[in-house]
Amino acid sequence: MKKKIFTFLGICILGQGILFSQKKLPVIKANSISVDIKDGNTLKKNAWNIVPEEKLDVYTTSSKKVTFYTDIDSISFKIDPKKEYDFIILLKGKDSARTQIKYIPSRLEILKGGEKYNFSDQRLIPKFTYQSKEDEDLKKIRKELRLDSIAGKGNELSQIFNLMHWVHNLVRHDGSSNNPTLKNAVDLIKVCKAENRGVNCRMLATILNECYLSMGIKSRYITCMPKETNFDDCHVINMVYSKDLKKWIWIDPTFDAYVMNEHGDLLSIQEVRERLTKGLPLVLNADANWNREYLQTKQNYLENYMAKNLYRMQTPLESEYNTETWKKGKKVTYVELLPLDGIEQTPQKKQESNTETGVSFTYYKTNNPDLFWTIPE
């Protein structure tokens, strides 16, 4: 009986050894915890720290090839999206850190999955409106901020760009800042000067939107969002109607950015999104920057950051002064444009109230870009 038991245990131990050998992982050596990674064509210095305490440390990529460089060794993998790649980094000859490379779709790939709209969607969307420059509040903005002088006496496009540059240079972007209570151009600029602070992209777009309206230029601010319904980052820019070009154009005060095709023609938000999904040429203005410190590239700004944030878009129905300064009894309506791919399509109309602010909200959804990007009358 004992002989049979020992024989059985021997078979089990042998089987485990065979199984372990079948799962033997590649090993690279390191003396330093810092690792450089070449992700596709991009070399990321000190991009990874070796942490042997982690059960499994996962590096995600959207590239076709990834190389890890330690201070004394390296390993490369050609990435198959359907596979995961495990290996061991042996730190100082004694500590093993199990590491995995895993493919995830790029934001541009995700955006391409949301390419399709429904141009036949005729569900009710109320008419978009734009406050007249003769409104007393807009007259106040024009006078107090001396916008006639800032816009200049050039043609329409020069005025549009002069105002964008001015807002970009006047107010610093701070994505982590709290929004002031009064959310209009004059008060936002005052609080930034008084407190030596910046504001987020939404407030920058709000300032610029009111400046445009006060000069008689039709404009809306657009909340550009990712596919996820729960997210911690989005971006807000302006869509500005050029009467001379007879079209909307992309204007981003946060990055002092606008976008063109290969012929130098200015593009709308809709056109940029379509060109991204179809792989058509896009040109970012050479001086696009963040806070006058870091220049932006087409790859980082359009193909990465904005590809993430152009999946779906939302805008107020009424483009006007003080839209998001909350006060009791106020009613605000938003319209969202979303593609047909895999996100919350209903309800098409939703109403809710905020008990703290006393503001009522109405939300509409549409799959029809023609309704969302309709030309102002």
Coordinates of C-alpha atoms in Angstrom, one line a residue:
M1 CA 0.0 0.0 0.0
K2 CA 2.8 2.4 0.9
K3 CA 4.6 1.7 -2.4
K4 CA 1.5 2.6 -4.4
I5 CA 1.1 5.8 -2.4
F6 CA 4.7 6.8 -3.0
T7 CA 4.4 6.0 -6.7
F8 CA 1.3 8.1 -7.0
L9 CA 3.0 11.1 -5.2
G10 CA 6.0 10.7 -7.5
I11 CA 3.7 10.9 -10.5
C12 CA 2.1 14.1 -9.1
I13 CA 5.5 15.7 -8.4
L14 CA 6.7 14.8 -11.9
G15 CA 3.5 16.2 -13.4
Q16 CA 3.9 19.5 -11.6
G17 CA 7.5 19.7 -12.8
I18 CA 6.4 19.2 -16.4
L19 CA 3.6 21.8 -16.0
F20 CA 6.0 24.3 -14.6
S21 CA 8.4 23.7 -17.4
Q22 CA 5.6 24.2 -19.9
K23 CA 4.8 27.6 -18.3
K24 CA 8.5 28.7 -18.0
L25 CA 8.6 32.5 -18.6
P26 CA 11.3 34.5 -20.3
V27 CA 13.6 36.2 -17.8
I28 CA 15.5 39.5 -18.2
K29 CA 17.9 40.9 -15.6
A30 CA 18.1 44.3 -13.9
N31 CA 20.2 46.1 -11.3
S32 CA 18.1 49.2 -11.3
I33 CA 14.3 49.4 -10.6
S34 CA 13.9 51.9 -13.5
V35 CA 12.9 50.6 -17.0
D36 CA 12.7 52.4 -20.3
I37 CA 10.0 51.2 -22.7
K38 CA 9.9 51.6 -26.5
D39 CA 6.2 51.5 -27.3
G40 CA 5.8 51.4 -31.1
N41 CA 8.1 54.2 -32.3
T42 CA 8.1 56.1 -29.0
L43 CA 10.8 55.6 -26.5
K44 CA 9.6 56.4 -22.9
K45 CA 12.5 57.0 -20.5
N46 CA 12.0 55.8 -17.0
A47 CA 8.5 54.7 -17.9
W48 CA 8.3 51.7 -15.6
N49 CA 9.4 50.8 -12.0
I50 CA 10.1 47.2 -11.1
V51 CA 8.0 46.2 -8.2
P52 CA 8.7 42.5 -7.1
E53 CA 6.0 42.8 -4.4
E54 CA 3.3 43.0 -7.0
K55 CA 1.7 39.7 -7.9
L56 CA 1.4 40.7 -11.5
D57 CA 2.4 44.1 -13.0
V58 CA 0.6 44.8 -16.2
Y59 CA 1.7 47.2 -18.9
T60 CA -1.0 48.1 -21.5
T61 CA -0.2 49.1 -25.1
S62 CA -2.0 49.9 -28.3
S63 CA 1.2 49.4 -30.4
K64 CA 2.4 46.5 -32.6
K65 CA 5.7 46.1 -30.8
V66 CA 7.0 46.8 -27.3
T67 CA 10.5 46.6 -25.9
F68 CA 11.5 46.8 -22.2
Y69 CA 15.0 48.1 -21.5
T70 CA 16.6 47.5 -18.1
D71 CA 20.0 49.0 -17.2
I72 CA 21.6 45.7 -18.3
D73 CA 19.1 43.7 -20.4
S74 CA 16.1 44.0 -22.8
I75 CA 13.2 42.0 -24.2
S76 CA 10.9 42.6 -27.2
F77 CA 7.5 41.4 -28.2
K78 CA 5.5 41.7 -31.4
I79 CA 2.0 42.3 -30.1
D80 CA -1.0 40.2 -31.1
P81 CA -4.1 41.9 -29.8
K82 CA -5.6 38.5 -28.9
K83 CA -2.6 37.5 -26.7
E84 CA -1.0 38.5 -23.4
Y85 CA 2.8 38.4 -22.9
D86 CA 4.2 37.4 -19.5
F87 CA 7.9 37.6 -18.5
I88 CA 10.0 37.9 -15.4
I89 CA 12.3 40.8 -14.5
L90 CA 15.0 39.5 -12.1
L91 CA 16.1 42.4 -9.9
K92 CA 19.7 42.2 -8.5
G93 CA 19.7 38.5 -9.0
K94 CA 17.2 37.7 -6.3
D95 CA 13.9 39.5 -6.6
S96 CA 11.5 38.3 -9.3
A97 CA 8.9 40.7 -10.7
R98 CA 6.3 39.0 -12.9
T99 CA 5.3 41.4 -15.7
Q100 CA 2.7 41.3 -18.4
I101 CA 2.2 43.2 -21.6
K102 CA -1.5 43.5 -22.6
Y103 CA -3.0 45.0 -25.7
I104 CA -5.8 47.5 -25.4
P105 CA -7.4 49.4 -28.3
S106 CA -6.2 52.9 -28.8
R107 CA -8.6 55.8 -28.4
L108 CA -8.4 56.4 -32.1
E109 CA -9.5 52.8 -32.7
I110 CA -12.4 53.2 -30.2
L111 CA -13.4 56.4 -32.0
K112 CA -13.4 54.5 -35.4
G113 CA -15.8 52.0 -33.8
G114 CA -18.2 54.9 -33.2
E115 CA -18.0 56.2 -36.7
K116 CA -21.7 55.5 -37.6
Y117 CA -24.5 57.9 -37.1
N118 CA -28.2 57.9 -38.1
F119 CA -28.8 60.8 -40.4
S120 CA -32.5 59.7 -40.5
D121 CA -33.0 60.3 -36.8
Q122 CA -35.8 62.9 -36.7
R123 CA -36.6 62.7 -33.0
L124 CA -37.5 66.1 -31.7
I125 CA -34.7 68.5 -30.9
P126 CA -35.7 72.1 -30.1
K127 CA -34.2 74.9 -32.1
F128 CA -30.7 76.1 -31.2
T129 CA -30.6 79.8 -30.3
Y130 CA -27.9 82.5 -30.0
Q131 CA -28.2 85.6 -27.9
S132 CA -28.1 88.9 -29.8
K133 CA -25.1 91.2 -29.3
E134 CA -27.7 93.9 -28.5
D135 CA -28.5 92.1 -25.2
E136 CA -27.5 94.4 -22.3
D137 CA -25.3 91.8 -20.6
L138 CA -23.4 91.2 -23.9
K139 CA -23.0 94.9 -24.5
K140 CA -21.5 95.2 -21.0
I141 CA -19.0 92.4 -21.8
R142 CA -18.0 94.1 -25.1
K143 CA -17.5 97.5 -23.3
E144 CA -15.8 96.4 -20.1
L145 CA -13.4 94.0 -21.8
R146 CA -12.8 96.4 -24.7
L147 CA -13.5 93.7 -27.2
D148 CA -13.8 96.0 -30.2
S149 CA -10.1 96.9 -29.8
I150 CA -9.0 93.3 -29.1
A151 CA -10.9 91.8 -32.0
G152 CA -9.4 94.5 -34.3
K153 CA -10.7 95.9 -37.5
G154 CA -9.6 93.1 -39.8
N155 CA -11.9 90.5 -41.5
E156 CA -14.1 88.1 -39.6
L157 CA -11.5 85.3 -39.3
S158 CA -8.9 87.7 -37.9
Q159 CA -11.3 88.8 -35.3
I160 CA -12.2 85.2 -34.4
F161 CA -8.5 84.3 -34.0
N162 CA -7.6 87.5 -32.2
L163 CA -10.3 86.8 -29.5
M164 CA -9.1 83.2 -29.1
H165 CA -5.5 84.2 -28.7
W166 CA -6.5 86.9 -26.2
V167 CA -8.5 84.6 -24.0
H168 CA -5.8 81.9 -24.2
N169 CA -3.1 84.4 -23.1
L170 CA -5.1 86.2 -20.5
V171 CA -6.4 83.3 -18.5
R172 CA -4.3 80.3 -17.4
H173 CA -5.7 76.8 -17.8
D174 CA -6.0 74.9 -14.5
G175 CA -7.9 71.6 -15.0
S176 CA -8.0 70.9 -11.3
S177 CA -9.5 74.3 -10.2
N178 CA -12.9 74.7 -8.7
N179 CA -15.4 76.7 -10.8
P180 CA -16.3 80.2 -9.5
T181 CA -19.9 80.8 -8.5
L182 CA -20.4 83.5 -11.2
K183 CA -19.7 81.9 -14.6
N184 CA -19.6 84.7 -17.1
A185 CA -16.8 86.3 -19.0
V186 CA -16.4 89.5 -16.9
D187 CA -16.6 87.8 -13.5
L188 CA -14.5 84.8 -14.5
I189 CA -11.7 87.1 -15.7
K190 CA -12.0 89.2 -12.5
V191 CA -11.7 86.3 -10.1
C192 CA -8.7 84.9 -12.0
K193 CA -6.9 88.3 -11.7
A194 CA -7.9 88.8 -8.1
E195 CA -6.9 85.3 -6.9
N196 CA -4.0 84.8 -9.4
R197 CA -5.6 81.6 -10.5
G198 CA -6.6 79.7 -13.6
V199 CA -9.8 77.9 -14.6
N200 CA -10.7 74.7 -16.4
C201 CA -11.4 74.3 -20.1
R202 CA -15.1 74.7 -19.6
M203 CA -14.7 78.1 -18.1
L204 CA -12.2 79.2 -20.8
A205 CA -14.7 78.1 -23.5
T206 CA -17.5 80.0 -21.6
I207 CA -15.4 83.2 -21.5
L208 CA -14.6 82.9 -25.2
N209 CA -18.2 82.0 -26.2
E210 CA -19.6 85.1 -24.5
C211 CA -16.9 87.3 -26.2
Y212 CA -17.9 85.9 -29.6
L213 CA -21.7 86.4 -28.9
S214 CA -21.0 90.0 -27.7
M215 CA -19.3 90.7 -31.1
G216 CA -22.2 89.2 -33.1
I217 CA -20.3 86.0 -33.9
K218 CA -22.4 82.9 -33.5
S219 CA -20.7 80.4 -31.2
R220 CA -21.4 77.5 -28.9
Y221 CA -19.2 75.7 -26.4
I222 CA -19.1 71.9 -26.9
T223 CA -18.4 69.3 -24.2
C224 CA -16.3 66.6 -25.9
M225 CA -16.6 63.3 -24.1
P226 CA -15.2 59.8 -24.2
K227 CA -17.2 56.6 -24.9
E228 CA -17.5 55.9 -21.1
T229 CA -20.5 57.3 -19.4
N230 CA -18.4 57.5 -16.2
F231 CA -15.2 59.4 -16.7
D232 CA -12.8 61.8 -14.9
D233 CA -11.6 63.8 -18.0
C234 CA -13.2 65.4 -20.9
H235 CA -12.6 68.6 -22.9
V236 CA -14.6 71.7 -23.8
I237 CA -14.0 73.8 -26.9
N238 CA -15.9 76.2 -29.1
M239 CA -17.6 75.8 -32.4
V240 CA -17.7 79.2 -34.1
Y241 CA -19.7 80.0 -37.2
S242 CA -17.8 81.9 -40.0
K243 CA -20.2 83.8 -42.2
D244 CA -17.4 84.3 -44.7
L245 CA -16.7 80.6 -45.0
K246 CA -20.3 79.6 -44.4
K247 CA -19.3 76.9 -42.0
W248 CA -18.5 76.1 -38.4
I249 CA -14.8 76.0 -37.4
W250 CA -12.9 74.4 -34.5
I251 CA -11.7 76.9 -31.9
D252 CA -9.9 75.7 -28.7
P253 CA -8.9 78.5 -26.2
T254 CA -7.2 76.1 -23.8
F255 CA -4.6 75.1 -26.4
D256 CA -4.9 78.1 -28.7
A257 CA -5.7 75.6 -31.3
Y258 CA -7.5 75.3 -34.7
V259 CA -7.4 72.5 -37.2
M260 CA -7.0 72.4 -41.0
N261 CA -6.9 69.9 -43.9
E262 CA -3.9 69.3 -46.1
H263 CA -4.9 72.3 -48.2
G264 CA -5.0 74.7 -45.2
D265 CA -8.8 74.9 -45.1
L266 CA -10.2 75.4 -41.6
L267 CA -12.2 72.5 -40.3
S268 CA -15.2 72.1 -38.1
I269 CA -15.4 69.7 -35.1
Q270 CA -17.6 67.4 -37.3
E271 CA -15.0 67.4 -40.1
V272 CA -12.1 66.7 -37.7
R273 CA -13.9 63.8 -36.2
E274 CA -14.7 62.3 -39.6
R275 CA -11.2 62.7 -40.8
L276 CA -9.8 61.0 -37.7
T277 CA -12.1 58.0 -38.2
K278 CA -11.2 57.7 -41.9
G279 CA -7.5 58.3 -41.5
L280 CA -7.5 61.5 -43.6
P281 CA -4.8 64.2 -43.2
L282 CA -5.2 66.8 -40.4
V283 CA -3.0 69.8 -39.7
L284 CA -2.8 71.4 -36.3
N285 CA -1.6 75.1 -36.1
A286 CA 2.1 75.1 -35.3
D287 CA 1.8 77.4 -32.3
A288 CA -0.9 75.4 -30.5
N289 CA 0.2 75.2 -26.9
W290 CA -0.7 74.7 -23.2
N291 CA -0.3 77.8 -21.0
R292 CA 2.4 79.1 -23.4
E293 CA 4.7 76.4 -21.9
Y294 CA 4.3 73.2 -24.0
L295 CA 3.7 73.1 -27.8
Q296 CA 1.1 70.5 -28.9
T297 CA 1.6 68.0 -31.7
K298 CA -1.0 66.6 -34.0
Q299 CA -0.4 63.1 -32.6
N300 CA -0.8 64.0 -28.9
Y301 CA -3.5 66.6 -29.3
L302 CA -5.7 65.1 -32.1
E303 CA -4.9 61.4 -32.4
N304 CA -4.6 60.7 -28.7
Y305 CA -6.3 63.4 -26.5
M306 CA -9.1 64.6 -28.8
A307 CA -9.7 61.1 -30.3
K308 CA -10.6 60.1 -26.8
N309 CA -12.9 63.1 -26.3
L310 CA -14.7 63.2 -29.7
Y311 CA -16.7 60.1 -29.1
R312 CA -19.9 62.0 -28.1
M313 CA -20.6 65.7 -27.7
Q314 CA -23.0 67.9 -25.7
T315 CA -23.9 71.6 -26.0
P316 CA -26.4 74.0 -24.4
L317 CA -29.5 74.5 -26.5
E318 CA -29.4 78.3 -25.9
S319 CA -26.0 80.0 -26.4
E320 CA -26.2 83.0 -24.1
Y321 CA -24.7 85.0 -21.2
N322 CA -24.3 83.4 -17.8
T323 CA -25.5 79.9 -19.0
E324 CA -24.1 78.0 -16.0
T325 CA -24.4 80.4 -13.2
W326 CA -26.9 78.5 -11.1
K327 CA -29.8 80.2 -9.4
K328 CA -33.1 79.1 -8.2
G329 CA -35.8 78.7 -10.9
K330 CA -33.3 78.6 -13.8
K331 CA -33.9 76.1 -16.6
V332 CA -31.1 74.8 -18.8
T333 CA -31.4 72.5 -21.8
Y334 CA -28.5 70.4 -23.2
V335 CA -28.4 68.4 -26.5
E336 CA -26.1 65.4 -26.9
L337 CA -24.9 63.9 -30.2
L338 CA -23.9 60.3 -29.9
P339 CA -23.0 57.5 -32.4
L340 CA -24.8 54.2 -32.8
D341 CA -22.2 52.1 -31.2
G342 CA -22.6 50.6 -27.7
I343 CA -23.5 53.4 -25.3
E344 CA -26.6 54.7 -23.5
Q345 CA -29.0 55.7 -26.3
T346 CA -32.1 56.3 -24.1
P347 CA -34.0 58.1 -22.8
Q348 CA -34.0 60.5 -25.7
K349 CA -35.4 63.2 -23.4
K350 CA -34.7 63.4 -19.7
Q351 CA -35.7 66.0 -17.1
E352 CA -34.3 66.4 -13.6
S353 CA -33.9 69.1 -10.9
N354 CA -31.1 69.9 -8.5
T355 CA -32.6 70.4 -5.1
E356 CA -29.5 72.3 -3.8
T357 CA -29.4 74.9 -6.6
G358 CA -33.0 74.9 -7.6
V359 CA -32.0 74.6 -11.3
S360 CA -34.0 72.4 -13.7
F361 CA -32.3 70.5 -16.5
T362 CA -33.6 68.9 -19.7
Y363 CA -31.4 66.6 -21.7
Y364 CA -32.0 65.6 -25.4
K365 CA -30.1 62.9 -27.3
T366 CA -29.8 62.6 -31.1
N367 CA -27.9 60.3 -33.5
N368 CA -28.2 62.8 -36.3
P369 CA -25.2 65.1 -36.8
D370 CA -27.2 67.3 -39.2
L371 CA -29.5 68.3 -36.4
F372 CA -26.7 68.9 -33.9
W373 CA -24.4 70.9 -36.3
T374 CA -27.3 72.8 -37.9
I375 CA -26.3 76.2 -39.4
P376 CA -27.5 79.2 -37.4
E377 CA -30.2 81.3 -39.1

